[in-house]
Structures are given as structure tokens and as C-alpha cells.
Tab-separated table of C-alpha atoms in Angstrom:
chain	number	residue	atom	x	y	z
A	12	UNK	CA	81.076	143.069	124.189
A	13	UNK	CA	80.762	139.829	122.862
A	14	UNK	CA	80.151	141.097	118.846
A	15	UNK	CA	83.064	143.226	119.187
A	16	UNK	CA	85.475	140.535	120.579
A	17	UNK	CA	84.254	138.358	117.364
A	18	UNK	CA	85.015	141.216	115.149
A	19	UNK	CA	88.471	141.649	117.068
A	20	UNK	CA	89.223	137.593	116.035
A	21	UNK	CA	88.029	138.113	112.865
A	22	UNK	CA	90.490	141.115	111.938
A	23	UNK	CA	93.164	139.392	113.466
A	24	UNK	CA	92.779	135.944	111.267
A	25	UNK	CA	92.007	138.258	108.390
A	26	UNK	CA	95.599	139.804	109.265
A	27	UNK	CA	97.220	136.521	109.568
A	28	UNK	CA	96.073	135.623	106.462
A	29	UNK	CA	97.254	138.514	104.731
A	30	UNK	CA	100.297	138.231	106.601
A	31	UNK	CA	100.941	134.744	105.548
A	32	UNK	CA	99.893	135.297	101.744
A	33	UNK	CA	102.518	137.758	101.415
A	34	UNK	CA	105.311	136.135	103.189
A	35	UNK	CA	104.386	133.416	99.936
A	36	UNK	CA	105.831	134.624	96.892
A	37	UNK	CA	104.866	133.799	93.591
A	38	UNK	CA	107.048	131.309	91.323
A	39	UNK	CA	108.620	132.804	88.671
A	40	UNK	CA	111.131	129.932	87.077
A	41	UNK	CA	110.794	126.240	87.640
A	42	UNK	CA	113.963	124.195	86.642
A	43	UNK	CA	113.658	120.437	85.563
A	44	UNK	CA	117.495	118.802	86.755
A	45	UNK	CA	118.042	115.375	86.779
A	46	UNK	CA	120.033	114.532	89.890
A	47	UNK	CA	122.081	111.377	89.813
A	48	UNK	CA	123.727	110.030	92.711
A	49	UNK	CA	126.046	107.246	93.328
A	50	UNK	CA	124.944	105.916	96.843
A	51	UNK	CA	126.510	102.145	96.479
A	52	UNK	CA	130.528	102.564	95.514
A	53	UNK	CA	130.242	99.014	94.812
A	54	UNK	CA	128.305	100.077	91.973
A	55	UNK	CA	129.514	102.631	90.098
A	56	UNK	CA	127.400	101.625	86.392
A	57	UNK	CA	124.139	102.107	88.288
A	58	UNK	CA	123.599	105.454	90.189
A	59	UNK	CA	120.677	106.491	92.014
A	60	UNK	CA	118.907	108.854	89.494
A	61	UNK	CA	115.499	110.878	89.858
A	62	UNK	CA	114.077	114.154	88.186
A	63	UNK	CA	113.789	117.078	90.480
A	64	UNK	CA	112.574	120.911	90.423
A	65	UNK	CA	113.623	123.915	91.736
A	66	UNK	CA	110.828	126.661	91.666
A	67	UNK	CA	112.313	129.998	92.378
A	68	UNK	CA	111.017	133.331	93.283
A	69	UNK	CA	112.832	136.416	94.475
A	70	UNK	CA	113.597	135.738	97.833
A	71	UNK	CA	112.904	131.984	98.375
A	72	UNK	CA	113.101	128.568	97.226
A	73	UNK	CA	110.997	125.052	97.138
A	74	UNK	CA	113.497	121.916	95.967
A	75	UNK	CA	111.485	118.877	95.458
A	76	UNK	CA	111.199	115.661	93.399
A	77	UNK	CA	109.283	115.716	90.346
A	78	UNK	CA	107.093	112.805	91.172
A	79	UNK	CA	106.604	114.991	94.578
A	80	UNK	CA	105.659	118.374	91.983
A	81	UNK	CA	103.445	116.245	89.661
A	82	UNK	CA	101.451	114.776	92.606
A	83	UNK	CA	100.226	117.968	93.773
A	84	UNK	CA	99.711	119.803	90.923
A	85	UNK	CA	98.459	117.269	89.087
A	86	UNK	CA	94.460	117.312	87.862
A	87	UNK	CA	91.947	115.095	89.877
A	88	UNK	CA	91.607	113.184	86.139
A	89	UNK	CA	95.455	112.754	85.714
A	90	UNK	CA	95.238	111.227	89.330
A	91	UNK	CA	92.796	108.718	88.280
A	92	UNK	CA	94.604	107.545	85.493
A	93	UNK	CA	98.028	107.495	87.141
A	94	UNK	CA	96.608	105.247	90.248
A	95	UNK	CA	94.950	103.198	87.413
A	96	UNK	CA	98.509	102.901	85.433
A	97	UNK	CA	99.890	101.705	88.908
A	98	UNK	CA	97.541	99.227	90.203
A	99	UNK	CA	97.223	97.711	86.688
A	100	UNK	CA	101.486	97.745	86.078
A	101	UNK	CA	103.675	94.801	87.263
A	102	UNK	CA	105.761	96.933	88.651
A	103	UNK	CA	104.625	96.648	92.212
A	104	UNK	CA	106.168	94.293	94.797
A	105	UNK	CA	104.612	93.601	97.942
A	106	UNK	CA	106.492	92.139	101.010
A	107	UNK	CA	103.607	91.770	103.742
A	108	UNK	CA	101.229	94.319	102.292
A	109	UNK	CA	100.859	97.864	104.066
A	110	UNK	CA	102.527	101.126	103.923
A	111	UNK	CA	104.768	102.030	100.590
A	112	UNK	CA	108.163	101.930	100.414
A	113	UNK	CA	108.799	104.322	96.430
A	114	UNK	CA	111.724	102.439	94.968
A	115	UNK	CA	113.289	102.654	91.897
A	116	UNK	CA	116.643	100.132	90.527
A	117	UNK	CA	119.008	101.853	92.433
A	118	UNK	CA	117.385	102.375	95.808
A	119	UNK	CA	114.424	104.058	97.919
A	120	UNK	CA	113.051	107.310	96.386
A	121	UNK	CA	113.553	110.374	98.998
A	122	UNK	CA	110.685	112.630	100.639
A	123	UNK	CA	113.405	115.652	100.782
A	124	UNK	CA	111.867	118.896	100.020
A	125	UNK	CA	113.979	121.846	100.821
A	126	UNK	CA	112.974	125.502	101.253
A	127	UNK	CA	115.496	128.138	101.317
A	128	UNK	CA	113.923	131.718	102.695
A	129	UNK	CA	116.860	134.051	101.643
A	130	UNK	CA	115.561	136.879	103.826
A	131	UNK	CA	115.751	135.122	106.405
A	132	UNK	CA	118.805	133.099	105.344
A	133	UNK	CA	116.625	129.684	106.664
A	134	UNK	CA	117.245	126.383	105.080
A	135	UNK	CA	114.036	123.753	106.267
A	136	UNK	CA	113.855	120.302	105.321
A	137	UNK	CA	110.443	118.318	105.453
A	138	UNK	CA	110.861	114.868	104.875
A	139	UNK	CA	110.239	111.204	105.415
A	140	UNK	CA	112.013	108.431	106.653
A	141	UNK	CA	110.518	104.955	106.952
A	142	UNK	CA	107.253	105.239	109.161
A	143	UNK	CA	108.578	108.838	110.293
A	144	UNK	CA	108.424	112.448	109.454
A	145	UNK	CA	111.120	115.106	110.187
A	146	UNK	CA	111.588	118.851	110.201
A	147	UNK	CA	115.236	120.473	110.023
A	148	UNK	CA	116.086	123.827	110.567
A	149	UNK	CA	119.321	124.899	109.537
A	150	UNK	CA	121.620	128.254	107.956
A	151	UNK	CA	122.075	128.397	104.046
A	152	UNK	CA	125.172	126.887	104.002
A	153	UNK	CA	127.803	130.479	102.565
A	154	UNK	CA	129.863	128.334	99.648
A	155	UNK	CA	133.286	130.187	98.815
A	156	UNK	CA	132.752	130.129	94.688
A	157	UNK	CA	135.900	130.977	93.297
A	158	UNK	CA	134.310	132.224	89.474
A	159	UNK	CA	136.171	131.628	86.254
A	160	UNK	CA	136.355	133.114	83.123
A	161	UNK	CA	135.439	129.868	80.896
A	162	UNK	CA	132.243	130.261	79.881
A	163	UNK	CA	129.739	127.627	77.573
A	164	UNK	CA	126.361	127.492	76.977
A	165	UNK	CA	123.865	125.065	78.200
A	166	UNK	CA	120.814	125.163	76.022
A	167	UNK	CA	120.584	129.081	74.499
A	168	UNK	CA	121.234	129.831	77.658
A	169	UNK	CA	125.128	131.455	78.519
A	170	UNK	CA	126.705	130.380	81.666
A	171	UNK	CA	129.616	130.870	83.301
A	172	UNK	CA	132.062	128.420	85.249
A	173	UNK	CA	132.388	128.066	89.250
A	174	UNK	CA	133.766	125.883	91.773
A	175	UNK	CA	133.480	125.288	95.112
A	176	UNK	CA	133.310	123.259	98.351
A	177	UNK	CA	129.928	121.847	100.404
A	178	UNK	CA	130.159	118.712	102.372
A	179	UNK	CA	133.345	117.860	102.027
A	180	UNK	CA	132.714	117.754	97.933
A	181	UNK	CA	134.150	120.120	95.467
A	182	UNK	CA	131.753	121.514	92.985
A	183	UNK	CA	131.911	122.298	89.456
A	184	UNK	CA	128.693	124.782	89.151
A	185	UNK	CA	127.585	126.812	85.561
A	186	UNK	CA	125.347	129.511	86.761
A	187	UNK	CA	123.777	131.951	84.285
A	188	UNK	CA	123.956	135.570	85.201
A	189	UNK	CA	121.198	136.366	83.199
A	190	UNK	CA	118.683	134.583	85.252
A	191	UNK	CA	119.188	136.820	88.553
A	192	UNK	CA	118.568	134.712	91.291
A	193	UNK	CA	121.951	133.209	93.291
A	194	UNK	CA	119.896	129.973	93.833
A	195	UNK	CA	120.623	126.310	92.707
A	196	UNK	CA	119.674	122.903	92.832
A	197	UNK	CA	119.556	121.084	96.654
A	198	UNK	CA	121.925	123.138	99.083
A	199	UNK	CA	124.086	124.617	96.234
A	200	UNK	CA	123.368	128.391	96.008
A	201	UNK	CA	125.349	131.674	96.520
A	202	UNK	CA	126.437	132.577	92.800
A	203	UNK	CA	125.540	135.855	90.802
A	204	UNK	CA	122.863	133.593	88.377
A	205	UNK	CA	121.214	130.460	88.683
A	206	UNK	CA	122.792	127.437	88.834
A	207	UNK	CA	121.963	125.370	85.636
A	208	UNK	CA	124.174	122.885	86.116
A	209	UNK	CA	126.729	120.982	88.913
A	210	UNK	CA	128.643	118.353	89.465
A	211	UNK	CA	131.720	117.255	91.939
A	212	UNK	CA	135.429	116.384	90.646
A	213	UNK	CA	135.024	112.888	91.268
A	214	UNK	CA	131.329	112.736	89.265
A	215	UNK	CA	129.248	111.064	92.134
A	216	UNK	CA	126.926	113.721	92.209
A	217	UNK	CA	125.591	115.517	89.119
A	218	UNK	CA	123.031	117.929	88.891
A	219	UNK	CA	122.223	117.809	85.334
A	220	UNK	CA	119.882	120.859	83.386
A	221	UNK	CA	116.930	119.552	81.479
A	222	UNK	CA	114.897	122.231	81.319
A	223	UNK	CA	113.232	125.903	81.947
A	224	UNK	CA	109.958	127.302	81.721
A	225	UNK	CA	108.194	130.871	82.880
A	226	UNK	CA	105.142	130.557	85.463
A	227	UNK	CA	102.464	132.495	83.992
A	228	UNK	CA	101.070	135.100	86.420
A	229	UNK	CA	97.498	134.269	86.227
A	230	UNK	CA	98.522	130.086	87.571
A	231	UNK	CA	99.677	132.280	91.084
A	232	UNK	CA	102.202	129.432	91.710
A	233	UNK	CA	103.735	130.231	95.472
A	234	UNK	CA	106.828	129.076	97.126
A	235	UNK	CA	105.057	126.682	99.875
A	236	UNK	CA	106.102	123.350	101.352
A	237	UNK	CA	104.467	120.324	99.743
A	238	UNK	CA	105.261	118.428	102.491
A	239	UNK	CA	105.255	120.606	105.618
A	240	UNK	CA	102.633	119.178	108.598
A	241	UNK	CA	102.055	118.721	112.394
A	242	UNK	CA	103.622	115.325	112.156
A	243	UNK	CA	107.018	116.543	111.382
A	244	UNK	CA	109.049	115.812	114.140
A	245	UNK	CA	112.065	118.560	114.621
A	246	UNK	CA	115.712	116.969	114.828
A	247	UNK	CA	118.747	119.008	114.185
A	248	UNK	CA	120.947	118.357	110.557
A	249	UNK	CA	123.752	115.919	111.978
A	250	UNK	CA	121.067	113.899	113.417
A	251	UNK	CA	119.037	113.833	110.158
A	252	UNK	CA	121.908	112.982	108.035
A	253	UNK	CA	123.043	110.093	110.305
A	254	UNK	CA	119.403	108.598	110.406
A	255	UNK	CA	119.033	109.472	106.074
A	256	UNK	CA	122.834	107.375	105.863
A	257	UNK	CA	121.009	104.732	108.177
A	258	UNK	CA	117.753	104.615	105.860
A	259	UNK	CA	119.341	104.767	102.245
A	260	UNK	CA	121.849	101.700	103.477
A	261	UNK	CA	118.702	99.735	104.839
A	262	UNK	CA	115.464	101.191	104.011
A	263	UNK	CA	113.042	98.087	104.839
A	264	UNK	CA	115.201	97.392	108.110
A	265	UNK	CA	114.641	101.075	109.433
A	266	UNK	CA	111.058	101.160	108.364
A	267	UNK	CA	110.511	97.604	110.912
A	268	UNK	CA	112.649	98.921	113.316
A	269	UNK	CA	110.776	102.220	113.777
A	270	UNK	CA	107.707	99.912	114.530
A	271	UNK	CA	107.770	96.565	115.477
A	272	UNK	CA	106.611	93.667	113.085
A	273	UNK	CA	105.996	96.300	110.714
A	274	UNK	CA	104.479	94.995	106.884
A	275	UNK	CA	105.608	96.908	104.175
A	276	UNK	CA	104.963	97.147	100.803
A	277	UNK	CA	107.643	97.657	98.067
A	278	UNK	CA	106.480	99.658	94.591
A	279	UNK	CA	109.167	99.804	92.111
A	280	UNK	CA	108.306	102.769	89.931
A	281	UNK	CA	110.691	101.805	87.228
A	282	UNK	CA	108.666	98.958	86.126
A	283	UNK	CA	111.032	96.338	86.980
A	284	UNK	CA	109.889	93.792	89.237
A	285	UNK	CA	112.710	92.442	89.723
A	286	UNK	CA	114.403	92.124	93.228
A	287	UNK	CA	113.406	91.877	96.895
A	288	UNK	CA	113.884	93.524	100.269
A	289	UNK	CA	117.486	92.275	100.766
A	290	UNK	CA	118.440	93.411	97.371
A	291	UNK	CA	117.810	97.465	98.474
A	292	UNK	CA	120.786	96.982	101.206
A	293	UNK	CA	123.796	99.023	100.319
A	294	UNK	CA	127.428	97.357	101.975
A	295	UNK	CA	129.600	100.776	100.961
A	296	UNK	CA	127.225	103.508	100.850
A	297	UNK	CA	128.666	106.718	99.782
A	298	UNK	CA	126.541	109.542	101.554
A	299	UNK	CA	125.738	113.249	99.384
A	300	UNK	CA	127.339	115.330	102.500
A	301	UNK	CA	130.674	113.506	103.464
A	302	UNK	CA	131.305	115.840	106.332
């Protein structure tokens, strides 16, 4: 009884397995944007800016940072000579020593990776805030696109103009129906093509194309989280965007008050030095989802 219970376990993890390998789907475009952001309204000339991808597949989605993308996929070599580059740099700041806070000149660098599972309709969120690590669960937000006729071409690539409302922002999107996935950069998704390019009427947020390229079948990139863990604690979106307001504003006073007489240490990728904890505080932070 006892060899055919293990054999019973063993079929069902080889199931699971299975199971989970094919609810992964293979990559088939990634898309190099760079998203700029102006969080500080005070400051207008110097947006938040930071290169992202968006690696699509049929049915799903993973939205990440490049920094994020290049981390994991990275070789063990490149690794070694990027922690060299860092520790060797000026660029790193240290308040008290400990943890690292990612900064760059205009403000803390995000953890956000977003998923979309389109069969499912599922938008997740993994990400970090401070000392903390959350898990959202939320609908694909349905954007009513209202398509126009003017079309232009972004690269060789022919796209088509759209416009619509998320967040209490109007988008400008140019989506290219010959890339057949209605799938975009962040949140922004719903069109008949992909969304190469975006940007709202008042030009706070930009999603800006930079680049395309083919995942060869034999790499077997899949649509999984970078970021997903048991650690992640589950809070609902309104929560998450009131504590990622609180964070952006204030990132070294949410990191010490999550833990008490926390040290943190301050790495500003950019190379610049320059600056201190106090100088990361925003006083009129405009958030990426006004409502």
C-alpha cells in the first residue's frame, strides 16, 4: 500500500507540473518603452523616467522594469561585473548602511511588475514598498477606445491612432494591428494591435516605443512573475495605490516607519551622488491613477 500511495503523489506532482507548465506560455514579443512620469508638479523639467518591457504571449502578459528583466536574465558573468561596476562607482549613497533604497534623479525606482492573464481577465501586481512586499488582485481595467482614422508610423512599423480614459487620464494610444495582441504597456490594453506608443493630453505620462525584438523558440522564454513569493502580502488596489502615493512622496520616511529605527541605504543608479534623504520628498506629488 505504501509503494502505491508514493506512486499516487508522484503522478499527481507530475500532473501539477504539467499543469503549471502549460498554464506558462511562451514569449513571443518583448517591447523596450521608456516610461516617463512626472511625479513632482513642482517640477515639470525633470520627470521620473525608467526603461521598461512588456513581454507578450497569446493570452498573457509580464510588465516589468528593465533593470528588473536584465537582473534575471542576466549571465552569472554579467552579474559579476555589474556588482563590480556598482561597488567600484560613486554613485552610491549610504544613510546608516543596510537595506537599498534604487534611486535615480527624480525619485525611488518601483518594484511594480504586472501580469495580465487575459483568459482569465486577472490583473496581479507583485511589488515592493519600503521594507514590504504586496500582492494585488484586480479586473483588467475595459478602456472605451474610441479609434481614429489618422494613422503614422512608428519605426517600419504602421499604427493607428486611439484615445481613451484610465484613471481619470485621457490617453492618446498608437497600436499596430499588425502585431495581434490587444495588449500595452502598464494597465493600458484593449485595442485590436499592440500598443506601441501612449501618452495623456496633458503629457505627464508617456509611454514612449524604443524597441521590438522576436523571442526565438529554442530560449523557451515564459510569461512568469519575476517577483511573485510567499512574502507578498495581499491588499486590495485602493489600498495599494494610497500606500504607493504615500511611498513615492516619502520613500525613506515609509521605509523607517514600517520598522522602527530602520538604517537604510540610498544607491543612486544614475551616477550622481548628489543629494540626500530629504531631497527624495515630493511637496505636490502628482499620482499615475488620479481616480
Amino acid at each position: 500500500m505504501k509503494g502505491a500511495n508514493n506512486c499516487i503523489i508522484i503522478i499527481l506532482l507530475l500532473f501539477f507540473c504539467s499543469e503549471t507548465m502549460k498554464s506558462q506560455e511562451n514569449v513571443a514579443l518583448n517591447i523596450r518603452y521608456k516610461f516617463i512620469h512626472v511625479r513632482d508638479s513642482e517640477n515639470i523639467e525633470e520627470p521620473f523616467e525608467e526603461m521598461v518591457i512588456l513581454s507578450v504571449a497569446d493570452k498573457s502578459s509580464r510588465y516589468c522594469s528593465e533593470r528588473r528583466y536584465n537582473e534575471v536574465n542576466k549571465t552569472e558573468s554579467n552579474k559579476s561585473q555589474t556588482t563590480n561596476k556598482i561597488q567600484n562607482s560613486g554613485s552610491v549613497q549610504i544613510v546608516s548602511g543596510g537595506p537599498l533604497l534604487l534611486v535615480n534623479n527624480s525619485g525611488p525606482l518601483m518594484k511594480e511588475e504586472i501580469i495580465k492573464n487575459f483568459e482569465e481577465q486577472k490583473l496581479s501586481i507583485y511589488t515592493s514598498l519600503g521594507f514590504k512586499s504586496f500582492q494585488i488582485e484586480t479586473p483588467i481595467p475595459k478602456i472605451q477606445w474610441q479609434i481614429e482614422k489618422e494613422k503614422k508610423a512608428i519605426g517600419d512599423i504602421q499604427c493607428q491612432k486611439a484615445i481613451g480614459t484610465y484613471a481619470g487620464r485621457t490617453y492618446t494610444a498608437w497600436f499596430a494591428p499588425s502585431l495581434p495582441y490587444n495588449d500595452g504597456p502598464w494597465k493600458l490594453s484593449g485595442l485590436p494591435g499592440l500598443i506601441l506608443e501612449a501618452k495623456d493630453e496633458k503629457n505627464e505620462v508617456m509611454f514612449v516605443f524604443k524597441e521590438l525584438s522576436k523571442t526565438p523558440k529554442k530560449q523557451n522564454e515564459r510569461v512568469v512573475s519575476f517577483n511573485k513569493s510567499k512574502y507578498h502580502q495581499p491588499i486590495n488596489l485602493k489600498s495599494y495605490n494610497n500606500l504607493k502615493t504615500a511611498f513615492e512622496t516619502d520613500p525613506v520616511g515609509v521605509s523607517r516607519a514600517q520598522v522602527n529605527n530602520a538604517k537604510l541605504a540610498i544607491s543612486n543608479v544614475s551616477g550622481n551622488a548628489e543629494g540626500n534623504a530629504a531631497s527624495l520628498k515630493i511637496k505636490d506629488y502628482n499620482p499615475l491613477e488620479l481616480k
